[in-house]
Amino acid sequence: PNTTVDVQLEASLVDDSGVSGAVTVTASELMLIAPPGFSFPEVCGDRCTSGGTSSQLGQATAILASPDAATLLGSRHIFKVTTPIRSPAHLVWVVEGRGLAGEAVSWGSTQGFEVNQMKGTSVSYGSIPNMQRALIVFLFTVGPQTNDDEPLSMIEIQ
């Protein structure tokens, strides 16, 4: 909670029947709209800059931009986001693909990840009055992790 983490995004274009790669669109920018409570650091990655807060939605935005005007669809991108203290009720991420002239050419949405308190964690330290320095031990219980590699599917805006 309330920490900056790396998020991996892969957006690909699908046609009306759900087939990926059948339609080609150049999206040289991806505008990210985070769920409520999430925010982006000013520089949120190699190709990512914070867009501030959307006046319409009140949610944080960021722009992933291609340095050479190539499409960002079909490849993986890593950006940083700061999580809220607790998970919001709606965890939907929205991505808008923008063309070379800045026009919307595609969009998509996907369910996000929950922000969970660290369970099975403890801190131990010596309890001696007026102690100026002490050893502190942090214990973590690590459980199974899930790896959801399913890419975000976007549709073309016509």
GROMACS .gro file of C-alpha atoms in nm:
model
  158
    1PRO     CA    1   0.000   0.000   0.000
    2ASN     CA    2   0.109   0.354  -0.085
    3THR     CA    3   0.423   0.239  -0.265
    4THR     CA    4   0.557   0.272  -0.618
    5VAL     CA    5   0.558  -0.053  -0.816
    6ASP     CA    6   0.639  -0.160  -1.172
    7VAL     CA    7   0.344  -0.257  -1.391
    8GLN     CA    8   0.377  -0.447  -1.717
    9LEU     CA    9   0.140  -0.369  -2.004
   10GLU     CA   10   0.096  -0.537  -2.340
   11ALA     CA   11  -0.177  -0.397  -2.559
   12SER     CA   12  -0.271  -0.560  -2.887
   13LEU     CA   13  -0.539  -0.477  -3.140
   14VAL     CA   14  -0.817  -0.728  -3.202
   15ASP     CA   15  -1.087  -0.729  -3.470
   16ASP     CA   16  -1.462  -0.762  -3.409
   17SER     CA   17  -1.434  -1.141  -3.385
   18GLY     CA   18  -1.157  -1.119  -3.121
   19VAL     CA   19  -0.868  -1.214  -3.352
   20SER     CA   20  -0.542  -1.038  -3.266
   21GLY     CA   21  -0.323  -0.897  -3.543
   22ALA     CA   22  -0.593  -0.903  -3.813
   23VAL     CA   23  -0.623  -0.521  -3.809
   24THR     CA   24  -0.326  -0.286  -3.819
   25VAL     CA   25  -0.335   0.056  -3.657
   26THR     CA   26  -0.044   0.275  -3.555
   27ALA     CA   27  -0.077   0.391  -3.196
   28SER     CA   28   0.239   0.587  -3.123
   29GLU     CA   29   0.102   0.692  -2.784
   30LEU     CA   30  -0.092   0.507  -2.517
   31MET     CA   31  -0.282   0.714  -2.263
   32LEU     CA   32  -0.321   0.522  -1.937
   33ILE     CA   33  -0.607   0.597  -1.699
   34ALA     CA   34  -0.549   0.439  -1.359
   35PRO     CA   35  -0.819   0.324  -1.116
   36PRO     CA   36  -0.921   0.576  -0.845
   37GLY     CA   37  -0.650   0.633  -0.583
   38PHE     CA   38  -0.358   0.521  -0.800
   39SER     CA   39  -0.110   0.786  -0.921
   40PHE     CA   40   0.189   0.809  -1.152
   41PRO     CA   41   0.526   0.956  -1.058
   42GLU     CA   42   0.626   1.250  -1.283
   43VAL     CA   43   0.862   1.024  -1.476
   44CYS     CA   44   0.695   0.685  -1.468
   45GLY     CA   45   0.928   0.495  -1.701
   46ASP     CA   46   1.158   0.518  -2.002
   47ARG     CA   47   0.872   0.619  -2.232
   48CYS     CA   48   0.622   0.725  -1.965
   49THR     CA   49   0.533   1.067  -1.827
   50SER     CA   50   0.258   1.157  -1.584
   51GLY     CA   51  -0.041   1.334  -1.732
   52GLY     CA   52  -0.169   1.454  -1.396
   53THR     CA   53  -0.532   1.401  -1.300
   54SER     CA   54  -0.811   1.390  -1.556
   55SER     CA   55  -1.050   1.679  -1.494
   56GLN     CA   56  -1.340   1.470  -1.625
   57LEU     CA   57  -1.273   1.152  -1.427
   58GLY     CA   58  -1.064   1.267  -1.133
   59GLN     CA   59  -0.827   0.977  -1.200
   60ALA     CA   60  -0.453   0.977  -1.267
   61THR     CA   61  -0.334   0.961  -1.628
   62ALA     CA   62   0.001   0.893  -1.794
   63ILE     CA   63   0.130   0.886  -2.151
   64LEU     CA   64   0.349   0.612  -2.296
   65ALA     CA   65   0.509   0.761  -2.611
   66SER     CA   66   0.708   0.597  -2.888
   67PRO     CA   67   1.041   0.776  -2.945
   68ASP     CA   68   1.031   0.704  -3.320
   69ALA     CA   69   0.653   0.725  -3.393
   70ALA     CA   70   0.630   0.344  -3.423
   71THR     CA   71   0.323   0.167  -3.289
   72LEU     CA   72   0.325   0.066  -2.924
   73LEU     CA   73   0.067  -0.207  -2.985
   74GLY     CA   74   0.186  -0.566  -2.969
   75SER     CA   75   0.488  -0.504  -2.743
   76ARG     CA   76   0.538  -0.503  -2.367
   77HIS     CA   77   0.587  -0.182  -2.172
   78ILE     CA   78   0.685  -0.131  -1.809
   79PHE     CA   79   0.578   0.176  -1.617
   80LYS     CA   80   0.565   0.282  -1.252
   81VAL     CA   81   0.252   0.356  -1.053
   82THR     CA   82   0.197   0.449  -0.689
   83THR     CA   83  -0.069   0.237  -0.521
   84PRO     CA   84  -0.337   0.374  -0.288
   85ILE     CA   85  -0.357   0.280   0.079
   86ARG     CA   86  -0.634   0.028   0.001
   87SER     CA   87  -0.796  -0.112  -0.310
   88PRO     CA   88  -1.065   0.107  -0.463
   89ALA     CA   89  -1.409  -0.040  -0.535
   90HIS     CA   90  -1.345  -0.023  -0.911
   91LEU     CA   91  -1.008  -0.157  -1.031
   92VAL     CA   92  -1.049  -0.093  -1.403
   93TRP     CA   93  -0.753   0.037  -1.607
   94VAL     CA   94  -0.834   0.212  -1.935
   95VAL     CA   95  -0.588   0.252  -2.223
   96GLU     CA   96  -0.646   0.478  -2.522
   97GLY     CA   97  -0.427   0.429  -2.830
   98ARG     CA   98  -0.347   0.754  -3.011
   99GLY     CA   99  -0.229   0.797  -3.368
  100LEU     CA  100   0.047   1.020  -3.507
  101ALA     CA  101  -0.180   1.327  -3.499
  102GLY     CA  102  -0.288   1.258  -3.138
  103GLU     CA  103  -0.630   1.126  -3.240
  104ALA     CA  104  -0.786   0.828  -3.062
  105VAL     CA  105  -0.744   0.514  -3.278
  106SER     CA  106  -0.817   0.237  -3.025
  107TRP     CA  107  -0.909   0.178  -2.666
  108GLY     CA  108  -0.935  -0.102  -2.415
  109SER     CA  109  -0.993  -0.173  -2.048
  110THR     CA  110  -0.890  -0.447  -1.811
  111GLN     CA  111  -0.935  -0.543  -1.448
  112GLY     CA  112  -0.646  -0.425  -1.230
  113PHE     CA  113  -0.467  -0.569  -0.930
  114GLU     CA  114  -0.573  -0.538  -0.568
  115VAL     CA  115  -0.369  -0.360  -0.304
  116ASN     CA  116  -0.328  -0.596  -0.011
  117GLN     CA  117  -0.185  -0.534   0.332
  118MET     CA  118   0.118  -0.748   0.408
  119LYS     CA  119  -0.016  -1.052   0.586
  120GLY     CA  120   0.209  -1.282   0.785
  121THR     CA  121   0.456  -1.000   0.859
  122SER     CA  122   0.616  -0.919   1.192
  123VAL     CA  123   0.885  -0.687   1.328
  124SER     CA  124   1.105  -0.783   1.622
  125TYR     CA  125   1.346  -0.558   1.815
  126GLY     CA  126   1.507  -0.531   2.156
  127SER     CA  127   1.306  -0.335   2.410
  128ILE     CA  128   1.568  -0.154   2.614
  129PRO     CA  129   1.490   0.199   2.747
  130ASN     CA  130   1.698   0.485   2.595
  131MET     CA  131   1.860   0.253   2.338
  132GLN     CA  132   1.992   0.465   2.050
  133ARG     CA  133   2.069   0.177   1.810
  134ALA     CA  134   1.914  -0.165   1.781
  135LEU     CA  135   1.889  -0.455   1.543
  136ILE     CA  136   1.548  -0.491   1.385
  137VAL     CA  137   1.427  -0.811   1.225
  138PHE     CA  138   1.149  -0.816   0.963
  139LEU     CA  139   0.983  -1.152   0.896
  140PHE     CA  140   0.775  -1.216   0.584
  141THR     CA  141   0.566  -1.517   0.494
  142VAL     CA  142   0.575  -1.568   0.119
  143GLY     CA  143   0.300  -1.765  -0.049
  144PRO     CA  144   0.229  -1.870  -0.405
  145GLN     CA  145   0.229  -1.593  -0.664
  146THR     CA  146   0.011  -1.567  -0.968
  147ASN     CA  147   0.149  -1.470  -1.306
  148ASP     CA  148  -0.123  -1.325  -1.526
  149ASP     CA  149   0.044  -1.271  -1.863
  150GLU     CA  150  -0.277  -1.218  -2.058
  151PRO     CA  151  -0.232  -0.903  -2.268
  152LEU     CA  152  -0.483  -0.622  -2.282
  153SER     CA  153  -0.698  -0.642  -2.593
  154MET     CA  154  -0.789  -0.313  -2.761
  155ILE     CA  155  -1.045  -0.239  -3.026
  156GLU     CA  156  -1.012   0.005  -3.316
  157ILE     CA  157  -1.205   0.330  -3.298
  158GLN     CA  158  -1.376   0.399  -3.630
   0.00000   0.00000   0.00000
